[in-house]
mmCIF file of C-alpha atoms in Angstrom:
data_model
loop_
_atom_site.group_PDB
_atom_site.id
_atom_site.type_symbol
_atom_site.label_atom_id
_atom_site.label_comp_id
_atom_site.label_asym_id
_atom_site.label_seq_id
_atom_site.Cartn_x
_atom_site.Cartn_y
_atom_site.Cartn_z
ATOM 1 C CA MET A 115 -1.272 0.662 11.143
ATOM 2 C CA SER A 116 -2.551 1.868 14.496
ATOM 3 C CA LEU A 117 -3.608 -0.873 16.910
ATOM 4 C CA LYS A 118 -5.806 0.061 19.861
ATOM 5 C CA CYS A 119 -6.828 -2.408 22.578
ATOM 6 C CA GLY A 120 -9.402 -1.676 25.276
ATOM 7 C CA ILE A 121 -8.887 -3.372 28.649
ATOM 8 C CA VAL A 122 -12.322 -4.120 30.153
ATOM 9 C CA GLY A 123 -13.846 -6.207 32.923
ATOM 10 C CA LEU A 124 -15.695 -5.969 36.211
ATOM 11 C CA PRO A 125 -14.223 -3.777 38.969
ATOM 12 C CA ASN A 126 -11.342 -5.278 40.988
ATOM 13 C CA VAL A 127 -10.290 -7.911 38.451
ATOM 14 C CA GLY A 128 -6.794 -6.459 37.911
ATOM 15 C CA LYS A 129 -7.295 -4.182 34.887
ATOM 16 C CA SER A 130 -5.446 -1.124 36.153
ATOM 17 C CA THR A 131 -2.677 -3.207 37.746
ATOM 18 C CA LEU A 132 -2.159 -4.871 34.366
ATOM 19 C CA PHE A 133 -2.293 -1.523 32.570
ATOM 20 C CA ASN A 134 0.320 -0.056 34.913
ATOM 21 C CA ALA A 135 2.626 -2.989 34.251
ATOM 22 C CA LEU A 136 2.107 -2.692 30.494
ATOM 23 C CA SER A 137 2.597 1.009 30.079
ATOM 24 C CA ASN A 138 4.010 2.394 33.328
ATOM 25 C CA ALA A 139 1.501 5.178 32.752
ATOM 26 C CA GLY A 140 0.600 5.395 36.436
ATOM 27 C CA ALA A 141 -3.109 4.610 36.342
ATOM 28 C CA GLU A 142 -4.422 4.589 39.890
ATOM 29 C CA SER A 143 -5.030 1.106 41.227
ATOM 30 C CA ALA A 144 -7.131 0.687 44.363
ATOM 31 C CA ASN A 145 -9.449 -1.803 46.003
ATOM 32 C CA PHE A 146 -12.711 -0.064 45.102
ATOM 33 C CA PRO A 147 -14.791 0.316 41.918
ATOM 34 C CA PHE A 148 -14.293 3.213 39.501
ATOM 35 C CA CYS A 149 -10.820 4.229 40.686
ATOM 36 C CA THR A 150 -10.169 4.844 36.977
ATOM 37 C CA ILE A 151 -12.557 7.713 36.294
ATOM 38 C CA ASP A 152 -11.337 8.539 32.786
ATOM 39 C CA PRO A 153 -9.774 6.059 30.371
ATOM 40 C CA ASN A 154 -6.029 5.846 30.765
ATOM 41 C CA VAL A 155 -4.111 5.484 27.537
ATOM 42 C CA GLY A 156 -0.627 4.047 27.179
ATOM 43 C CA LEU A 157 1.425 3.542 24.033
ATOM 44 C CA VAL A 158 3.486 0.367 24.425
ATOM 45 C CA ALA A 159 6.404 -0.761 22.278
ATOM 46 C CA VAL A 160 5.925 -4.259 20.877
ATOM 47 C CA PRO A 161 8.805 -6.412 22.169
ATOM 48 C CA ASP A 162 10.451 -8.228 19.241
ATOM 49 C CA LYS A 163 13.840 -9.914 19.476
ATOM 50 C CA ARG A 164 14.072 -9.871 15.663
ATOM 51 C CA LEU A 165 14.072 -6.063 15.723
ATOM 52 C CA ASP A 166 16.828 -6.144 18.370
ATOM 53 C CA ARG A 167 18.883 -8.489 16.201
ATOM 54 C CA LEU A 168 18.517 -6.297 13.100
ATOM 55 C CA ALA A 169 19.537 -3.240 15.104
ATOM 56 C CA GLU A 170 22.589 -5.117 16.356
ATOM 57 C CA LEU A 171 23.631 -5.960 12.788
ATOM 58 C CA VAL A 172 22.798 -2.655 11.068
ATOM 59 C CA GLU A 173 23.705 -0.223 13.886
ATOM 60 C CA PRO A 174 21.237 2.442 12.689
ATOM 61 C CA LYS A 175 20.827 5.954 14.063
ATOM 62 C CA GLN A 176 17.465 4.970 15.519
ATOM 63 C CA VAL A 177 15.346 1.898 16.164
ATOM 64 C CA ILE A 178 11.556 2.219 15.938
ATOM 65 C CA PRO A 179 9.421 -0.674 17.214
ATOM 66 C CA ALA A 180 5.807 -1.322 16.347
ATOM 67 C CA THR A 181 3.424 -0.015 19.023
ATOM 68 C CA ILE A 182 0.101 -0.926 20.587
ATOM 69 C CA GLU A 183 -2.162 1.557 22.324
ATOM 70 C CA PHE A 184 -3.781 0.208 25.484
ATOM 71 C CA VAL A 185 -6.840 1.930 26.923
ATOM 72 C CA ASP A 186 -7.693 1.122 30.540
ATOM 73 C CA ILE A 187 -11.479 1.416 30.768
ATOM 74 C CA ALA A 188 -13.018 1.651 34.240
ATOM 75 C CA GLY A 189 -14.806 -1.400 35.638
ATOM 76 C CA LEU A 190 -18.218 -2.106 34.154
ATOM 77 C CA VAL A 191 -21.087 -3.338 36.302
ATOM 78 C CA LYS A 192 -24.623 -4.633 35.772
ATOM 79 C CA GLY A 193 -26.639 -1.756 34.369
ATOM 80 C CA ALA A 194 -23.661 -0.074 32.698
ATOM 81 C CA SER A 195 -25.657 0.167 29.450
ATOM 82 C CA GLU A 196 -28.208 2.249 31.360
ATOM 83 C CA GLY A 197 -25.523 4.534 32.745
ATOM 84 C CA LYS A 198 -24.875 2.837 36.086
ATOM 85 C CA GLY A 199 -21.330 3.243 37.383
ATOM 86 C CA LYS A 200 -20.644 5.855 34.681
ATOM 87 C CA GLY A 201 -21.264 3.028 32.220
ATOM 88 C CA ASN A 202 -22.392 5.123 29.262
ATOM 89 C CA ALA A 203 -19.139 7.062 29.120
ATOM 90 C CA PHE A 204 -17.000 3.944 29.524
ATOM 91 C CA LEU A 205 -18.926 1.985 26.893
ATOM 92 C CA SER A 206 -18.343 4.800 24.386
ATOM 93 C CA HIS A 207 -14.582 4.366 24.845
ATOM 94 C CA ILE A 208 -14.848 0.684 23.863
ATOM 95 C CA ARG A 209 -16.393 1.724 20.542
ATOM 96 C CA GLU A 210 -13.043 3.196 19.461
ATOM 97 C CA VAL A 211 -10.840 0.100 19.961
ATOM 98 C CA ASN A 212 -9.822 -2.655 17.505
ATOM 99 C CA LEU A 213 -9.734 -5.388 20.123
ATOM 100 C CA ILE A 214 -11.332 -5.931 23.522
ATOM 101 C CA ILE A 215 -9.017 -7.403 26.145
ATOM 102 C CA HIS A 216 -11.465 -8.830 28.662
ATOM 103 C CA VAL A 217 -9.715 -9.271 32.018
ATOM 104 C CA VAL A 218 -11.340 -12.067 34.017
ATOM 105 C CA ARG A 219 -10.710 -12.678 37.704
ATOM 106 C CA CYS A 220 -9.470 -16.239 38.169
ATOM 107 C CA PHE A 221 -8.073 -15.906 41.692
ATOM 108 C CA ASP A 222 -9.608 -15.896 45.168
ATOM 109 C CA ASP A 223 -8.484 -13.307 47.697
ATOM 110 C CA PRO A 224 -10.627 -12.295 50.694
ATOM 111 C CA ASP A 225 -8.760 -8.969 50.848
ATOM 112 C CA VAL A 226 -9.867 -7.988 47.327
ATOM 113 C CA ILE A 227 -13.632 -7.447 47.147
ATOM 114 C CA HIS A 228 -15.528 -9.084 44.301
ATOM 115 C CA VAL A 229 -18.474 -6.912 43.264
ATOM 116 C CA GLU A 230 -20.628 -10.022 42.674
ATOM 117 C CA GLY A 231 -19.634 -11.673 45.964
ATOM 118 C CA ASN A 232 -17.580 -14.614 44.673
ATOM 119 C CA VAL A 233 -15.315 -15.738 41.820
ATOM 120 C CA ASP A 234 -17.303 -17.050 38.859
ATOM 121 C CA PRO A 235 -15.668 -16.356 35.449
ATOM 122 C CA GLU A 236 -18.635 -17.602 33.407
ATOM 123 C CA ARG A 237 -21.054 -15.261 35.180
ATOM 124 C CA ASP A 238 -18.592 -12.334 35.088
ATOM 125 C CA ILE A 239 -17.985 -12.720 31.351
ATOM 126 C CA ARG A 240 -21.708 -12.864 30.692
ATOM 127 C CA ILE A 241 -22.323 -9.666 32.687
ATOM 128 C CA ILE A 242 -19.919 -7.723 30.463
ATOM 129 C CA GLU A 243 -21.269 -9.340 27.285
ATOM 130 C CA GLU A 244 -24.860 -8.508 28.230
ATOM 131 C CA GLU A 245 -23.993 -4.858 28.835
ATOM 132 C CA LEU A 246 -22.316 -4.618 25.426
ATOM 133 C CA ILE A 247 -25.297 -6.311 23.764
ATOM 134 C CA LEU A 248 -27.803 -4.014 25.511
ATOM 135 C CA LYS A 249 -25.854 -0.940 24.413
ATOM 136 C CA ASP A 250 -25.761 -2.287 20.844
ATOM 137 C CA LEU A 251 -29.511 -2.921 20.982
ATOM 138 C CA GLU A 252 -30.036 0.730 21.862
ATOM 139 C CA VAL A 253 -28.002 1.765 18.789
ATOM 140 C CA VAL A 254 -29.780 -0.676 16.466
ATOM 141 C CA GLU A 255 -33.248 0.364 17.656
ATOM 142 C CA LYS A 256 -32.439 3.977 16.788
ATOM 143 C CA ARG A 257 -31.208 2.862 13.376
ATOM 144 C CA VAL A 258 -34.433 0.897 12.730
ATOM 145 C CA GLU A 259 -36.522 3.985 13.577
ATOM 146 C CA THR A 260 -34.477 6.186 11.246
ATOM 147 C CA LEU A 261 -34.554 3.695 8.389
ATOM 148 C CA LYS A 262 -38.336 3.223 8.700
ATOM 149 C CA LYS A 263 -38.869 6.973 8.369
ATOM 150 C CA ASN A 264 -36.574 7.104 5.327
ATOM 151 C CA ALA A 265 -38.240 4.008 3.789
ATOM 152 C CA LYS A 266 -41.467 5.976 3.322
ATOM 153 C CA SER A 267 -39.822 7.418 0.208
ATOM 154 C CA GLY A 268 -40.188 3.980 -1.381
ATOM 155 C CA ASP A 269 -36.425 3.551 -1.917
ATOM 156 C CA LYS A 270 -35.914 -0.221 -2.351
ATOM 157 C CA LYS A 271 -32.378 -0.090 -0.967
ATOM 158 C CA ILE A 272 -33.557 1.544 2.277
ATOM 159 C CA ILE A 273 -36.490 -0.862 2.558
ATOM 160 C CA ALA A 274 -33.998 -3.767 2.346
ATOM 161 C CA GLN A 275 -31.889 -2.146 5.059
ATOM 162 C CA VAL A 276 -34.934 -1.950 7.347
ATOM 163 C CA ALA A 277 -35.318 -5.733 7.107
ATOM 164 C CA GLU A 278 -31.593 -6.244 7.763
ATOM 165 C CA ALA A 279 -31.614 -3.935 10.787
ATOM 166 C CA GLU A 280 -34.761 -5.580 12.210
ATOM 167 C CA SER A 281 -33.132 -8.999 11.838
ATOM 168 C CA LEU A 282 -30.096 -7.751 13.760
ATOM 169 C CA ARG A 283 -32.348 -6.247 16.445
ATOM 170 C CA SER A 284 -34.108 -9.591 16.935
ATOM 171 C CA HIS A 285 -30.751 -11.324 17.214
ATOM 172 C CA LEU A 286 -29.575 -8.934 19.947
ATOM 173 C CA GLU A 287 -32.924 -9.141 21.776
ATOM 174 C CA GLU A 288 -32.325 -12.876 22.143
ATOM 175 C CA GLY A 289 -29.162 -12.053 24.120
ATOM 176 C CA GLU A 290 -26.824 -13.001 21.285
ATOM 177 C CA SER A 291 -23.773 -10.859 20.492
ATOM 178 C CA ALA A 292 -23.315 -9.183 17.123
ATOM 179 C CA ARG A 293 -20.324 -11.466 16.586
ATOM 180 C CA THR A 294 -22.689 -14.438 16.242
ATOM 181 C CA PHE A 295 -24.842 -12.733 13.601
ATOM 182 C CA SER A 296 -24.536 -14.630 10.290
ATOM 183 C CA PRO A 297 -21.329 -13.745 8.361
ATOM 184 C CA GLU A 298 -23.159 -12.702 5.177
ATOM 185 C CA ASP A 299 -25.406 -10.343 7.167
ATOM 186 C CA ARG A 300 -22.385 -8.777 8.888
ATOM 187 C CA GLU A 301 -21.223 -7.554 5.465
ATOM 188 C CA THR A 302 -24.373 -5.519 4.813
ATOM 189 C CA GLU A 303 -24.363 -1.730 4.863
ATOM 190 C CA ALA A 304 -26.891 -1.719 7.720
ATOM 191 C CA PHE A 305 -24.382 -3.549 9.906
ATOM 192 C CA THR A 306 -20.895 -2.320 8.995
ATOM 193 C CA ASP A 307 -21.248 1.365 9.904
ATOM 194 C CA LEU A 308 -22.859 0.783 13.325
ATOM 195 C CA MET A 309 -19.524 0.108 15.121
ATOM 196 C CA LEU A 310 -21.236 -2.360 17.443
ATOM 197 C CA LEU A 311 -19.476 -3.176 20.708
ATOM 198 C CA SER A 312 -20.392 -6.853 20.771
ATOM 199 C CA ALA A 313 -19.071 -7.290 17.217
ATOM 200 C CA LYS A 314 -15.481 -6.594 18.258
ATOM 201 C CA PRO A 315 -12.924 -9.415 18.556
ATOM 202 C CA VAL A 316 -12.098 -10.452 22.133
ATOM 203 C CA LEU A 317 -8.983 -11.690 23.886
ATOM 204 C CA TYR A 318 -9.542 -13.090 27.385
ATOM 205 C CA ALA A 319 -6.851 -12.261 29.937
ATOM 206 C CA CYS A 320 -7.122 -14.530 32.989
ATOM 207 C CA ASN A 321 -5.719 -12.930 36.128
ATOM 208 C CA VAL A 322 -4.539 -15.785 38.359
ATOM 209 C CA SER A 323 -2.725 -16.049 41.685
ATOM 210 C CA GLU A 324 1.052 -16.400 41.890
ATOM 211 C CA GLU A 325 0.605 -20.102 42.720
ATOM 212 C CA ASP A 326 -1.406 -20.752 39.537
ATOM 213 C CA VAL A 327 0.614 -18.666 37.062
ATOM 214 C CA SER A 328 2.418 -21.684 35.575
ATOM 215 C CA ASP A 329 -0.384 -24.241 35.260
ATOM 216 C CA GLY A 330 -3.617 -22.285 35.653
ATOM 217 C CA ASN A 331 -6.686 -23.504 37.553
ATOM 218 C CA GLU A 332 -10.298 -24.619 37.062
ATOM 219 C CA TRP A 333 -11.471 -21.021 36.552
ATOM 220 C CA VAL A 334 -9.047 -20.599 33.648
ATOM 221 C CA GLU A 335 -10.457 -23.781 32.120
ATOM 222 C CA GLN A 336 -13.952 -22.248 32.314
ATOM 223 C CA VAL A 337 -12.723 -19.216 30.385
ATOM 224 C CA LYS A 338 -11.056 -21.415 27.752
ATOM 225 C CA LYS A 339 -14.330 -23.246 27.117
ATOM 226 C CA ILE A 340 -16.104 -19.926 26.550
ATOM 227 C CA ALA A 341 -13.274 -18.669 24.310
ATOM 228 C CA ASP A 342 -13.422 -21.829 22.207
ATOM 229 C CA ILE A 343 -16.959 -20.939 21.086
ATOM 230 C CA HIS A 344 -15.610 -18.043 18.976
ATOM 231 C CA ASP A 345 -12.049 -19.367 18.645
ATOM 232 C CA ASP A 346 -10.837 -16.464 20.826
ATOM 233 C CA GLU A 347 -7.364 -16.175 22.307
ATOM 234 C CA VAL A 348 -6.806 -16.755 26.045
ATOM 235 C CA VAL A 349 -3.776 -15.391 27.908
ATOM 236 C CA MET A 350 -2.982 -16.207 31.518
ATOM 237 C CA PHE A 351 -1.130 -13.733 33.744
ATOM 238 C CA CYS A 352 -0.687 -12.675 37.351
ATOM 239 C CA ALA A 353 -1.155 -8.918 37.759
ATOM 240 C CA LYS A 354 0.992 -8.850 40.908
ATOM 241 C CA ILE A 355 3.885 -10.533 39.114
ATOM 242 C CA GLU A 356 3.559 -8.245 36.092
ATOM 243 C CA ALA A 357 3.783 -5.233 38.412
ATOM 244 C CA GLU A 358 7.044 -6.614 39.838
ATOM 245 C CA ILE A 359 8.454 -7.430 36.385
ATOM 246 C CA ALA A 360 7.804 -3.863 35.217
ATOM 247 C CA GLU A 361 10.284 -2.611 37.824
ATOM 248 C CA LEU A 362 13.146 -4.906 36.728
ATOM 249 C CA ASP A 363 15.809 -4.470 34.060
ATOM 250 C CA GLU A 364 16.055 -7.084 31.274
ATOM 251 C CA GLU A 365 18.629 -9.308 32.990
ATOM 252 C CA GLU A 366 16.775 -9.310 36.311
ATOM 253 C CA ARG A 367 13.488 -9.899 34.501
ATOM 254 C CA ASP A 368 14.778 -13.000 32.681
ATOM 255 C CA ALA A 369 16.116 -14.443 35.944
ATOM 256 C CA PHE A 370 12.845 -13.718 37.735
ATOM 257 C CA LEU A 371 10.765 -15.375 35.004
ATOM 258 C CA GLU A 372 13.035 -18.422 35.010
ATOM 259 C CA GLU A 373 12.677 -18.714 38.781
ATOM 260 C CA LEU A 374 8.878 -18.648 38.416
ATOM 261 C CA GLY A 375 8.932 -21.161 35.579
ATOM 262 C CA ILE A 376 7.365 -18.711 33.099
ATOM 263 C CA SER A 377 8.739 -18.480 29.570
ATOM 264 C CA SER A 378 7.645 -14.878 28.919
ATOM 265 C CA ALA A 379 6.052 -11.885 30.630
ATOM 266 C CA GLY A 380 2.329 -11.203 30.405
ATOM 267 C CA LEU A 381 2.964 -8.208 28.123
ATOM 268 C CA ASP A 382 4.639 -10.426 25.521
ATOM 269 C CA ARG A 383 1.858 -13.004 25.682
ATOM 270 C CA LEU A 384 -0.863 -10.350 25.489
ATOM 271 C CA ILE A 385 0.691 -8.764 22.410
ATOM 272 C CA ARG A 386 1.196 -12.120 20.691
ATOM 273 C CA GLY A 387 -2.412 -12.964 21.519
ATOM 274 C CA ALA A 388 -3.631 -9.604 20.177
ATOM 275 C CA TYR A 389 -1.694 -10.075 16.923
ATOM 276 C CA SER A 390 -3.072 -13.591 16.545
ATOM 277 C CA GLU A 391 -6.670 -12.552 17.311
ATOM 278 C CA LEU A 392 -6.523 -9.722 14.763
ATOM 279 C CA GLY A 393 -4.516 -11.683 12.169
ATOM 280 C CA LEU A 394 -1.522 -9.336 12.233
ATOM 281 C CA ILE A 395 2.131 -9.856 11.261
ATOM 282 C CA THR A 396 5.313 -7.763 11.268
ATOM 283 C CA TYR A 397 7.736 -6.856 8.514
ATOM 284 C CA PHE A 398 10.902 -4.776 8.840
ATOM 285 C CA THR A 399 12.831 -2.058 7.033
ATOM 286 C CA ALA A 400 16.523 -1.805 7.807
ATOM 287 C CA GLY A 401 19.019 0.899 6.842
ATOM 288 C CA PRO A 402 21.681 3.178 8.367
ATOM 289 C CA LYS A 403 19.096 5.823 9.301
ATOM 290 C CA GLU A 404 16.651 3.491 11.026
ATOM 291 C CA VAL A 405 15.580 -0.075 11.639
ATOM 292 C CA ARG A 406 11.820 -0.238 11.987
ATOM 293 C CA ALA A 407 9.010 -2.736 12.563
ATOM 294 C CA TRP A 408 5.734 -2.358 10.643
ATOM 295 C CA THR A 409 2.411 -4.011 11.476
ATOM 296 C CA ILE A 410 0.172 -5.313 8.678
ATOM 297 C CA LYS A 411 -2.703 -7.755 8.215
ATOM 298 C CA LYS A 412 -1.755 -11.325 7.326
ATOM 299 C CA GLY A 413 -2.296 -11.755 3.583
ATOM 300 C CA THR A 414 -1.286 -8.178 2.682
ATOM 301 C CA LYS A 415 0.405 -7.847 -0.700
ATOM 302 C CA ALA A 416 3.650 -5.921 -1.210
ATOM 303 C CA PRO A 417 2.170 -2.652 -2.617
ATOM 304 C CA GLN A 418 -0.286 -2.353 0.278
ATOM 305 C CA ALA A 419 2.470 -3.159 2.786
ATOM 306 C CA ALA A 420 4.510 -0.357 1.217
ATOM 307 C CA GLY A 421 1.501 1.923 1.583
ATOM 308 C CA VAL A 422 1.688 1.525 5.363
ATOM 309 C CA ILE A 423 4.943 3.520 5.176
ATOM 310 C CA HIS A 424 3.600 6.118 2.739
ATOM 311 C CA SER A 425 0.763 6.212 0.219
ATOM 312 C CA ASP A 426 3.248 7.247 -2.523
ATOM 313 C CA PHE A 427 5.071 3.934 -2.021
ATOM 314 C CA GLU A 428 1.906 2.056 -2.907
ATOM 315 C CA LYS A 429 0.904 4.282 -5.830
ATOM 316 C CA GLY A 430 4.320 4.138 -7.490
ATOM 317 C CA PHE A 431 5.246 0.593 -6.448
ATOM 318 C CA ILE A 432 7.756 -1.136 -8.750
ATOM 319 C CA ARG A 433 9.120 -4.028 -6.701
ATOM 320 C CA ALA A 434 10.111 -5.102 -3.191
ATOM 321 C CA GLU A 435 13.647 -6.304 -2.532
ATOM 322 C CA THR A 436 13.012 -8.894 0.153
ATOM 323 C CA ILE A 437 15.154 -10.942 2.548
ATOM 324 C CA SER A 438 13.723 -13.272 5.168
ATOM 325 C CA PHE A 439 14.710 -12.367 8.721
ATOM 326 C CA GLU A 440 16.324 -15.796 9.149
ATOM 327 C CA ASP A 441 18.607 -15.260 6.135
ATOM 328 C CA TYR A 442 19.424 -11.683 7.158
ATOM 329 C CA SER A 443 20.292 -12.753 10.704
ATOM 330 C CA LYS A 444 22.361 -15.732 9.571
ATOM 331 C CA LEU A 445 24.334 -13.888 6.861
ATOM 332 C CA GLY A 446 24.750 -10.684 8.861
ATOM 333 C CA SER A 447 23.940 -7.954 6.338
ATOM 334 C CA GLU A 448 21.902 -6.947 3.302
ATOM 335 C CA LYS A 449 25.025 -7.089 1.137
ATOM 336 C CA ALA A 450 25.915 -10.617 2.279
ATOM 337 C CA ALA A 451 22.337 -11.793 1.703
ATOM 338 C CA LYS A 452 22.360 -10.321 -1.803
ATOM 339 C CA GLU A 453 25.689 -11.960 -2.654
ATOM 340 C CA ALA A 454 24.387 -15.299 -1.371
ATOM 341 C CA GLY A 455 21.333 -15.014 -3.626
ATOM 342 C CA LYS A 456 18.953 -14.617 -0.688
ATOM 343 C CA MET A 457 17.552 -11.243 -1.726
ATOM 344 C CA ARG A 458 14.389 -11.760 -3.783
ATOM 345 C CA GLN A 459 12.790 -9.336 -6.248
ATOM 346 C CA GLU A 460 9.075 -9.491 -5.443
ATOM 347 C CA GLY A 461 6.286 -7.923 -7.512
ATOM 348 C CA LYS A 462 2.757 -6.623 -6.971
ATOM 349 C CA ASP A 463 1.246 -10.035 -6.237
ATOM 350 C CA TYR A 464 3.723 -11.000 -3.520
ATOM 351 C CA VAL A 465 2.070 -11.715 -0.161
ATOM 352 C CA VAL A 466 4.311 -10.372 2.591
ATOM 353 C CA LYS A 467 5.467 -12.926 5.154
ATOM 354 C CA ASP A 468 5.998 -12.390 8.863
ATOM 355 C CA GLY A 469 9.612 -11.309 9.433
ATOM 356 C CA ASP A 470 10.368 -10.144 5.879
ATOM 357 C CA VAL A 471 13.033 -7.440 5.689
ATOM 358 C CA MET A 472 11.978 -5.221 2.783
ATOM 359 C CA LEU A 473 13.255 -2.385 0.616
ATOM 360 C CA PHE A 474 10.624 -0.879 -1.693
ATOM 361 C CA ARG A 475 11.427 0.550 -5.123
ATOM 362 C CA PHE A 476 8.845 3.001 -6.472
ATOM 363 C CA ASN A 477 8.243 5.857 -8.918
ATOM 364 C CA VAL A 478 7.459 9.240 -7.445
#
């Protein structure tokens, strides 16, 4: 499955610096708003030591990791929903992503201008949220107008949708995001096809100073309190450090992280946070031609997991020959796992587990 994350935030919070470190795509980074005029897109391989281990054991012709697409969206400002700071164009790019990565400035630096004058994560987060809500309100108001015209036909279904859309409009007018609209109402037809910005899941990425990268600071704690309201993920990183890490090879990187007292790079933590926020897991296929990682939703059953590879696999699904990664790694090969009785024959109702190594049998 394709995973697309939009990196958003106020100008000068570290979005493009983070994007450069993640993708090495060369997005311009400068100390002034709107240095990213068009969205920069980078396809990033998901780091996974389990994939490396399988490749080491199988020695395939190629290794294909799972990927995440990151979109660096230029800094939003107050009034973005009305088109200020090229806001309309940038907000439309957010509509296309699965997850919003909201970069929040949690460092003080007199040499880096803050568009609002001082560091205040709670205020900064609210500015972005309000712009998303206002843009959604614009969309919903248009929908209400259209539905009311169509309701003149007397169609009961459309009349019901008018009431649903008006309820959503009232909710947004109160300054509440679409994410806080009641769960049962979010399942209605009037809601699901609107692709509302404020309905998207959010991961907060706190950009801290080098001194605070290990333990955080009071600004990070503010962000965590806000994230707790929706049970959102929070990742802490230092954009300057990530830029340095991106230039190092693996051995140098590990030594550098150890010296800083950090267990993993910001990229790794962001991806783990994104997977957790979206409820995603990874399974693997392993053979002489390729070892590959596949991304699926937690709770996916075997036929649907097979369908991620090809729709024919799902249609003609017979069974999934499955080995846990732990057993595969310990025993060293598919053959050894089979001989040890660790290869399981799983049917249509099997729920795929994170790390499963799978071979699908199917009818063409």
